[in-house]
mmCIF file of C-alpha atoms and ligand atoms in Angstrom:
data_model
loop_
_atom_site.group_PDB
_atom_site.id
_atom_site.type_symbol
_atom_site.label_atom_id
_atom_site.label_comp_id
_atom_site.label_asym_id
_atom_site.label_seq_id
_atom_site.Cartn_x
_atom_site.Cartn_y
_atom_site.Cartn_z
ATOM 1 C CA MET L 1 139.534 77.259 -68.726
ATOM 2 C CA GLY L 2 135.720 77.453 -69.132
ATOM 3 C CA ILE L 3 133.592 78.343 -72.142
ATOM 4 C CA LEU L 4 132.280 81.459 -70.364
ATOM 5 C CA ASP L 5 135.576 82.667 -68.913
ATOM 6 C CA GLY L 6 135.412 86.381 -68.126
ATOM 7 C CA LYS L 7 131.859 86.827 -69.406
ATOM 8 C CA ASN L 8 129.270 88.789 -67.428
ATOM 9 C CA ILE L 9 125.902 87.017 -67.476
ATOM 10 C CA LEU L 10 122.521 88.069 -66.074
ATOM 11 C CA VAL L 11 120.165 85.166 -65.325
ATOM 12 C CA ALA L 12 116.614 86.487 -64.884
ATOM 13 C CA GLY L 13 114.120 84.134 -63.223
ATOM 14 C CA VAL L 14 115.694 82.292 -60.287
ATOM 15 C CA THR L 15 113.440 81.387 -57.366
ATOM 16 C CA MET L 16 114.358 77.940 -56.066
ATOM 17 C CA ASP L 17 117.340 75.647 -56.532
ATOM 18 C CA SER L 18 114.999 73.651 -58.787
ATOM 19 C CA SER L 19 114.696 76.649 -61.159
ATOM 20 C CA ILE L 20 116.258 76.166 -64.592
ATOM 21 C CA GLY L 21 117.779 79.602 -63.986
ATOM 22 C CA PHE L 22 119.538 78.318 -60.858
ATOM 23 C CA ALA L 23 121.104 75.399 -62.747
ATOM 24 C CA THR L 24 122.095 77.813 -65.502
ATOM 25 C CA ALA L 25 123.740 80.170 -62.990
ATOM 26 C CA ARG L 26 125.622 77.202 -61.500
ATOM 27 C CA VAL L 27 126.907 75.894 -64.845
ATOM 28 C CA ALA L 28 127.771 79.430 -65.996
ATOM 29 C CA GLN L 29 129.849 80.017 -62.852
ATOM 30 C CA GLU L 30 131.548 76.640 -63.271
ATOM 31 C CA GLN L 31 132.398 77.731 -66.829
ATOM 32 C CA GLY L 32 134.053 80.916 -65.609
ATOM 33 C CA ALA L 33 131.231 83.471 -65.870
ATOM 34 C CA ASN L 34 130.611 86.343 -63.528
ATOM 35 C CA VAL L 35 126.900 85.832 -62.804
ATOM 36 C CA LEU L 36 124.124 88.131 -61.605
ATOM 37 C CA ILE L 37 120.648 86.760 -60.938
ATOM 38 C CA SER L 38 117.235 88.387 -60.609
ATOM 39 C CA ASN L 39 113.728 87.760 -59.424
ATOM 40 C CA PHE L 40 110.793 89.854 -58.245
ATOM 41 C CA GLY L 41 108.299 90.535 -55.483
ATOM 42 C CA ARG L 42 107.863 88.417 -52.413
ATOM 43 C CA ALA L 43 110.080 85.595 -53.728
ATOM 44 C CA LEU L 44 113.116 87.904 -53.749
ATOM 45 C CA GLY L 45 113.932 86.870 -50.177
ATOM 46 C CA ILE L 46 113.891 83.209 -51.204
ATOM 47 C CA THR L 47 116.153 83.997 -54.163
ATOM 48 C CA ARG L 48 118.639 85.767 -51.848
ATOM 49 C CA ARG L 49 118.797 82.684 -49.600
ATOM 50 C CA ILE L 50 119.029 80.275 -52.544
ATOM 51 C CA ALA L 51 121.819 82.378 -54.114
ATOM 52 C CA LYS L 52 124.103 81.316 -51.247
ATOM 53 C CA ARG L 53 123.939 77.734 -52.567
ATOM 54 C CA LEU L 54 125.704 78.660 -55.799
ATOM 55 C CA PRO L 55 129.463 78.086 -56.028
ATOM 56 C CA THR L 56 129.931 81.886 -55.711
ATOM 57 C CA GLU L 57 127.129 83.970 -54.181
ATOM 58 C CA PRO L 58 125.956 86.286 -56.988
ATOM 59 C CA PRO L 59 124.366 89.727 -56.672
ATOM 60 C CA VAL L 60 120.548 89.436 -56.638
ATOM 61 C CA LEU L 61 118.725 92.152 -58.574
ATOM 62 C CA GLU L 62 115.037 93.019 -58.395
ATOM 63 C CA LEU L 63 113.300 92.761 -61.762
ATOM 64 C CA ASP L 64 109.597 92.402 -62.428
ATOM 65 C CA VAL L 65 109.511 92.233 -66.224
ATOM 66 C CA THR L 66 106.070 93.889 -66.249
ATOM 67 C CA ASP L 67 107.288 96.925 -64.269
ATOM 68 C CA GLN L 68 108.592 99.687 -66.561
ATOM 69 C CA ASP L 69 110.450 101.379 -63.678
ATOM 70 C CA HIS L 70 112.346 98.149 -63.008
ATOM 71 C CA LEU L 71 113.176 97.795 -66.702
ATOM 72 C CA ASP L 72 114.290 101.440 -66.953
ATOM 73 C CA GLY L 73 116.544 101.028 -63.915
ATOM 74 C CA LEU L 74 117.977 97.631 -64.833
ATOM 75 C CA ALA L 75 121.083 98.852 -66.646
ATOM 76 C CA ASP L 76 122.065 101.034 -63.660
ATOM 77 C CA GLN L 77 121.421 98.144 -61.268
ATOM 78 C CA VAL L 78 123.703 95.909 -63.344
ATOM 79 C CA ARG L 79 126.420 98.613 -63.585
ATOM 80 C CA GLU L 80 126.702 98.617 -59.783
ATOM 81 C CA PHE L 81 128.374 95.220 -60.208
ATOM 82 C CA VAL L 82 129.719 94.934 -63.773
ATOM 83 C CA PRO L 83 130.334 97.535 -66.527
ATOM 84 C CA HIS L 84 128.706 95.541 -69.313
ATOM 85 C CA LEU L 85 126.910 92.256 -70.055
ATOM 86 C CA ASP L 86 127.940 89.528 -72.492
ATOM 87 C CA GLY L 87 124.844 87.422 -71.985
ATOM 88 C CA VAL L 88 121.271 87.504 -70.679
ATOM 89 C CA VAL L 89 119.130 84.497 -69.788
ATOM 90 C CA HIS L 90 115.347 84.857 -69.842
ATOM 91 C CA SER L 91 114.015 82.053 -67.626
ATOM 92 C CA ILE L 92 110.631 83.587 -66.897
ATOM 93 C CA ALA L 93 107.031 82.523 -67.439
ATOM 94 C CA TYR L 94 103.687 82.858 -65.708
ATOM 95 C CA GLY L 95 100.122 81.876 -66.507
ATOM 96 C CA ASN L 96 97.314 81.663 -63.958
ATOM 97 C CA PRO L 97 97.032 77.900 -63.347
ATOM 98 C CA GLU L 98 93.413 78.220 -62.237
ATOM 99 C CA THR L 99 92.112 79.822 -65.409
ATOM 100 C CA LEU L 100 94.599 79.189 -68.217
ATOM 101 C CA LEU L 101 96.057 75.718 -67.716
ATOM 102 C CA GLY L 102 94.935 72.164 -67.159
ATOM 103 C CA GLY L 103 92.242 71.803 -69.809
ATOM 104 C CA ARG L 104 90.342 75.103 -69.568
ATOM 105 C CA PHE L 105 91.480 76.445 -72.916
ATOM 106 C CA LEU L 106 88.044 77.416 -74.220
ATOM 107 C CA ASP L 107 87.276 79.438 -71.087
ATOM 108 C CA GLY L 108 90.591 81.310 -70.709
ATOM 109 C CA PRO L 109 89.728 84.946 -69.848
ATOM 110 C CA TRP L 110 91.513 87.684 -71.799
ATOM 111 C CA ASP L 111 92.926 89.537 -68.784
ATOM 112 C CA ASP L 112 94.748 86.400 -67.650
ATOM 113 C CA VAL L 113 95.831 85.568 -71.212
ATOM 114 C CA ALA L 114 97.180 89.105 -71.575
ATOM 115 C CA GLN L 115 99.177 88.713 -68.357
ATOM 116 C CA ALA L 116 100.572 85.343 -69.503
ATOM 117 C CA VAL L 117 101.633 86.767 -72.861
ATOM 118 C CA GLN L 118 103.191 89.854 -71.262
ATOM 119 C CA VAL L 119 105.173 87.915 -68.642
ATOM 120 C CA SER L 120 106.108 84.929 -70.801
ATOM 121 C CA ALA L 121 106.575 86.347 -74.328
ATOM 122 C CA TYR L 122 106.616 90.157 -74.552
ATOM 123 C CA SER L 123 109.066 90.211 -71.632
ATOM 124 C CA LEU L 124 111.795 88.748 -73.855
ATOM 125 C CA LYS L 125 111.600 91.978 -75.868
ATOM 126 C CA SER L 126 111.421 94.040 -72.655
ATOM 127 C CA LEU L 127 114.498 92.344 -71.199
ATOM 128 C CA ALA L 128 116.395 92.585 -74.488
ATOM 129 C CA THR L 129 115.807 96.322 -74.877
ATOM 130 C CA ALA L 130 116.484 97.004 -71.175
ATOM 131 C CA THR L 131 119.885 95.289 -71.399
ATOM 132 C CA ARG L 132 120.806 96.444 -74.915
ATOM 133 C CA PRO L 133 122.816 99.457 -73.626
ATOM 134 C CA LEU L 134 124.963 96.980 -71.672
ATOM 135 C CA MET L 135 125.784 94.871 -74.725
ATOM 136 C CA GLY L 136 127.586 97.434 -76.854
ATOM 137 C CA GLU L 137 130.188 94.860 -77.849
ATOM 138 C CA GLY L 138 127.496 92.341 -78.870
ATOM 139 C CA GLY L 139 126.211 89.468 -76.803
ATOM 140 C CA SER L 140 123.896 86.509 -76.472
ATOM 141 C CA ILE L 141 120.317 86.345 -75.207
ATOM 142 C CA VAL L 142 118.869 82.913 -74.422
ATOM 143 C CA GLY L 143 115.293 82.088 -73.402
ATOM 144 C CA LEU L 144 113.462 78.908 -72.452
ATOM 145 C CA THR L 145 110.501 77.443 -74.284
ATOM 146 C CA PHE L 146 108.360 74.323 -74.294
ATOM 147 C CA ASP L 147 107.865 73.288 -77.939
ATOM 148 C CA ALA L 148 105.030 75.509 -79.163
ATOM 149 C CA THR L 149 104.760 74.055 -82.667
ATOM 150 C CA VAL L 150 102.099 71.600 -81.460
ATOM 151 C CA ALA L 151 99.202 71.517 -78.966
ATOM 152 C CA TRP L 152 99.799 69.646 -75.701
ATOM 153 C CA PRO L 153 97.512 68.290 -72.994
ATOM 154 C CA ALA L 154 97.161 70.734 -70.064
ATOM 155 C CA TYR L 155 99.572 73.390 -71.379
ATOM 156 C CA ASP L 156 96.780 75.396 -73.018
ATOM 157 C CA TRP L 157 97.290 79.191 -72.989
ATOM 158 C CA MET L 158 100.900 78.840 -71.860
ATOM 159 C CA GLY L 159 101.426 77.065 -75.180
ATOM 160 C CA VAL L 160 100.045 80.113 -76.969
ATOM 161 C CA ALA L 161 102.319 82.361 -74.907
ATOM 162 C CA LYS L 162 105.302 80.145 -75.791
ATOM 163 C CA ALA L 163 104.406 80.384 -79.495
ATOM 164 C CA GLY L 164 104.579 84.159 -79.004
ATOM 165 C CA LEU L 165 107.946 83.821 -77.261
ATOM 166 C CA GLU L 166 109.328 81.714 -80.102
ATOM 167 C CA SER L 167 108.200 84.246 -82.683
ATOM 168 C CA CYS L 168 109.456 87.139 -80.536
ATOM 169 C CA SER L 169 112.931 85.574 -80.391
ATOM 170 C CA ARG L 170 113.089 85.457 -84.206
ATOM 171 C CA TYR L 171 112.098 89.132 -84.566
ATOM 172 C CA LEU L 172 114.629 90.093 -81.900
ATOM 173 C CA ALA L 173 117.255 88.061 -83.778
ATOM 174 C CA ARG L 174 116.404 90.107 -86.876
ATOM 175 C CA ASP L 175 116.546 93.493 -85.157
ATOM 176 C CA LEU L 176 119.500 92.905 -82.816
ATOM 177 C CA GLY L 177 121.687 90.906 -85.196
ATOM 178 C CA PRO L 178 123.216 94.065 -86.694
ATOM 179 C CA ASP L 179 124.388 94.971 -83.147
ATOM 180 C CA GLY L 180 126.105 91.593 -82.839
ATOM 181 C CA ILE L 181 123.476 90.344 -80.389
ATOM 182 C CA ARG L 182 122.330 86.749 -80.918
ATOM 183 C CA VAL L 183 118.892 85.614 -79.668
ATOM 184 C CA ASN L 184 118.133 81.922 -79.259
ATOM 185 C CA LEU L 185 115.883 79.612 -77.261
ATOM 186 C CA VAL L 186 116.311 76.245 -75.622
ATOM 187 C CA SER L 187 113.240 74.024 -75.876
ATOM 188 C CA ALA L 188 113.382 71.824 -72.795
ATOM 189 C CA GLY L 189 111.475 68.672 -71.932
ATOM 190 C CA PRO L 190 109.336 68.632 -68.764
ATOM 191 C CA LEU L 191 111.299 69.439 -65.592
ATOM 192 C CA LYS L 192 110.067 69.381 -62.012
ATOM 193 C CA THR L 193 110.231 73.069 -61.127
ATOM 194 C CA LEU L 194 107.851 75.389 -59.269
ATOM 195 C CA ALA L 195 106.338 76.595 -62.549
ATOM 196 C CA ALA L 196 105.781 73.041 -63.811
ATOM 197 C CA LYS L 197 104.287 71.777 -60.559
ATOM 198 C CA ALA L 198 101.699 74.575 -60.774
ATOM 199 C CA ILE L 199 100.341 73.188 -64.057
ATOM 200 C CA PRO L 200 97.400 70.841 -63.412
ATOM 201 C CA GLY L 201 97.940 67.743 -65.560
ATOM 202 C CA PHE L 202 101.651 68.315 -66.156
ATOM 203 C CA GLY L 203 102.204 64.706 -65.031
ATOM 204 C CA ASP L 204 100.546 63.530 -68.268
ATOM 205 C CA LEU L 205 103.250 65.315 -70.253
ATOM 206 C CA GLU L 206 106.012 63.878 -68.101
ATOM 207 C CA ALA L 207 104.619 60.374 -68.630
ATOM 208 C CA MET L 208 104.919 60.744 -72.425
ATOM 209 C CA TRP L 209 108.652 61.444 -72.121
ATOM 210 C CA GLU L 210 109.176 58.202 -70.199
ATOM 211 C CA THR L 211 108.232 56.133 -73.234
ATOM 212 C CA ARG L 212 109.119 58.334 -76.220
ATOM 213 C CA ALA L 213 112.412 60.116 -75.595
ATOM 214 C CA PRO L 214 115.068 57.941 -77.284
ATOM 215 C CA LEU L 215 117.822 59.194 -74.981
ATOM 216 C CA GLY L 216 115.567 58.878 -71.943
ATOM 217 C CA TRP L 217 114.669 61.892 -69.825
ATOM 218 C CA ASP L 218 115.296 62.732 -66.177
ATOM 219 C CA ASN L 219 112.709 65.326 -65.180
ATOM 220 C CA ALA L 220 114.635 66.134 -62.018
ATOM 221 C CA ASP L 221 117.847 67.043 -63.841
ATOM 222 C CA GLN L 222 118.011 70.682 -64.987
ATOM 223 C CA ILE L 223 121.700 70.440 -65.871
ATOM 224 C CA PRO L 224 121.408 69.282 -69.538
ATOM 225 C CA THR L 225 119.140 72.258 -70.215
ATOM 226 C CA ALA L 226 121.462 74.606 -68.330
ATOM 227 C CA LYS L 227 124.467 73.329 -70.299
ATOM 228 C CA ALA L 228 122.726 74.056 -73.602
ATOM 229 C CA VAL L 229 121.852 77.570 -72.425
ATOM 230 C CA CYS L 230 125.504 78.119 -71.482
ATOM 231 C CA ALA L 231 126.696 76.775 -74.829
ATOM 232 C CA LEU L 232 124.461 79.323 -76.596
ATOM 233 C CA LEU L 233 125.786 82.067 -74.296
ATOM 234 C CA SER L 234 129.346 81.110 -75.224
ATOM 235 C CA ASP L 235 131.447 81.902 -78.280
ATOM 236 C CA PHE L 236 130.814 78.394 -79.634
ATOM 237 C CA PHE L 237 127.645 79.492 -81.502
ATOM 238 C CA PRO L 238 128.965 82.675 -83.136
ATOM 239 C CA ALA L 239 126.833 82.407 -86.286
ATOM 240 C CA THR L 240 123.599 81.116 -84.738
ATOM 241 C CA THR L 241 120.591 83.310 -84.033
ATOM 242 C CA GLY L 242 116.816 82.945 -84.204
ATOM 243 C CA GLU L 243 117.370 79.258 -83.403
ATOM 244 C CA ILE L 244 115.577 76.845 -81.077
ATOM 245 C CA VAL L 245 117.759 74.079 -79.666
ATOM 246 C CA HIS L 246 115.834 71.087 -78.307
ATOM 247 C CA VAL L 247 117.015 69.588 -75.043
ATOM 248 C CA ASP L 248 114.345 66.944 -74.627
ATOM 249 C CA GLY L 249 116.050 63.566 -74.948
ATOM 250 C CA GLY L 250 115.118 63.575 -78.651
ATOM 251 C CA PHE L 251 111.348 63.539 -78.003
ATOM 252 C CA HIS L 252 110.566 66.218 -80.613
ATOM 253 C CA ALA L 253 112.067 64.164 -83.434
ATOM 254 C CA MET L 254 109.915 61.078 -82.847
ATOM 255 C CA GLY L 255 106.588 60.555 -84.622
ATOM 256 C CA ALA L 256 105.320 58.105 -82.016
HETATM 257 P P1 NAP B 301 110.556 78.591 -62.109
HETATM 258 O O1 NAP B 301 111.642 78.113 -61.228
HETATM 259 O O2 NAP B 301 109.221 78.817 -61.488
HETATM 260 O O3 NAP B 301 111.038 79.893 -62.899
HETATM 261 C C1 NAP B 301 110.137 80.823 -63.466
HETATM 262 C C2 NAP B 301 110.574 82.176 -62.996
HETATM 263 O O4 NAP B 301 109.799 83.217 -63.592
HETATM 264 C C3 NAP B 301 110.413 82.322 -61.493
HETATM 265 O O5 NAP B 301 111.638 82.769 -60.937
HETATM 266 C C4 NAP B 301 109.328 83.377 -61.387
HETATM 267 O O6 NAP B 301 109.357 84.127 -60.200
HETATM 268 C C5 NAP B 301 109.678 84.208 -62.590
HETATM 269 N N1 NAP B 301 108.665 85.206 -62.907
HETATM 270 C C6 NAP B 301 107.321 85.051 -63.001
HETATM 271 N N2 NAP B 301 106.732 86.235 -63.267
HETATM 272 C C7 NAP B 301 107.738 87.166 -63.336
HETATM 273 C C8 NAP B 301 107.775 88.566 -63.558
HETATM 274 N N3 NAP B 301 106.652 89.290 -63.769
HETATM 275 N N4 NAP B 301 108.980 89.202 -63.563
HETATM 276 C C9 NAP B 301 110.119 88.504 -63.345
HETATM 277 N N5 NAP B 301 110.149 87.181 -63.104
HETATM 278 C C10 NAP B 301 108.964 86.525 -63.090
HETATM 279 O O7 NAP B 301 110.279 77.533 -63.280
HETATM 280 P P2 NAP B 301 111.209 77.028 -64.485
HETATM 281 O O8 NAP B 301 110.565 75.774 -64.951
HETATM 282 O O9 NAP B 301 112.631 77.044 -64.079
HETATM 283 O O10 NAP B 301 110.920 78.115 -65.607
HETATM 284 C C11 NAP B 301 111.952 78.819 -66.288
HETATM 285 C C12 NAP B 301 111.625 78.889 -67.768
HETATM 286 O O11 NAP B 301 111.745 77.591 -68.330
HETATM 287 C C13 NAP B 301 110.197 79.345 -68.076
HETATM 288 O O12 NAP B 301 110.216 80.149 -69.232
HETATM 289 C C14 NAP B 301 109.499 78.037 -68.361
HETATM 290 O O13 NAP B 301 108.329 78.194 -69.132
HETATM 291 C C15 NAP B 301 110.599 77.335 -69.121
HETATM 292 N N6 NAP B 301 110.424 75.893 -69.301
HETATM 293 C C16 NAP B 301 110.161 75.109 -68.240
HETATM 294 C C17 NAP B 301 109.976 73.743 -68.446
HETATM 295 C C18 NAP B 301 109.635 72.838 -67.290
HETATM 296 O O14 NAP B 301 109.182 71.710 -67.536
HETATM 297 N N7 NAP B 301 109.870 73.246 -66.049
HETATM 298 C C19 NAP B 301 110.091 73.197 -69.724
HETATM 299 C C20 NAP B 301 110.382 74.036 -70.810
HETATM 300 C C21 NAP B 301 110.554 75.391 -70.585
HETATM 301 P P3 NAP B 301 108.379 83.663 -58.962
HETATM 302 O O15 NAP B 301 108.756 82.260 -58.601
HETATM 303 O O16 NAP B 301 108.713 84.639 -57.909
HETATM 304 O O17 NAP B 301 106.982 83.758 -59.474
#
């Protein structure tokens, strides 16, 4: 008996087996969910190969969250496999590492900032509205953030995009609550994924966790984050929405 028994879950944003989305798909399947995963563009082939490494090979959907045709067709794509969704995971972010990250904050060009905000923040709204027709019985949407209440070394414009994502999740919680749809985020500590490796200077952030996280922090272990996402997808948080759950070894609660 798992906490997601019989639930249909879409995990958007799986590229490698290091992706937080991959670990989430794994834990969700282990907890009884029927999982679909998605990715976009050239990496779709990689996602299809990686999908075979999950306990059960899930359907792989194509979804570029900036492509309105993909968003419009998403519900029909999902219905080819399941009649409705109980949960949606948004595990998606992008910011040009050459112009927006690694200490170039004051020079970040608007076009790249706009892309980062669209892919990393606005897309939570896009994904929520695209899947809303599939969640007629209510459901749970969970996204991933990196604590945007403070400024970090290197994170720069992605931090601004994450602040937008955090705010977006609260407004979605307000507007989708009456439909029985909960919207929450997990704020994870630094994890060695493709997205993180692309951030110049991300090692400085990782080093801080080594000394300040009271529970310790394994930056190669996506499972604690995935478990929290699955808990929020489950029926064990029935009265929680607009929330941000920290999965960071306790780092956020320490002053120094
Ligand atoms: P990841 O494996 O690179 O996952 C990011 C995913 O976003 C990739 O599958 C990527 O696809 C996808 N993506 C980018 N642009 C997209 C678009 N236009 N449409 C659809 N998908 C798109 O890295 P991750 O670390 O697991 O990231 C997952 C989430 O966790 C992100 O929101 C990230 O900010 C967040 N997070 C990560 C950390 C960390 O330290 N790693 C910490 C806190 C929060 P491609 O690979 O094909 O570009």
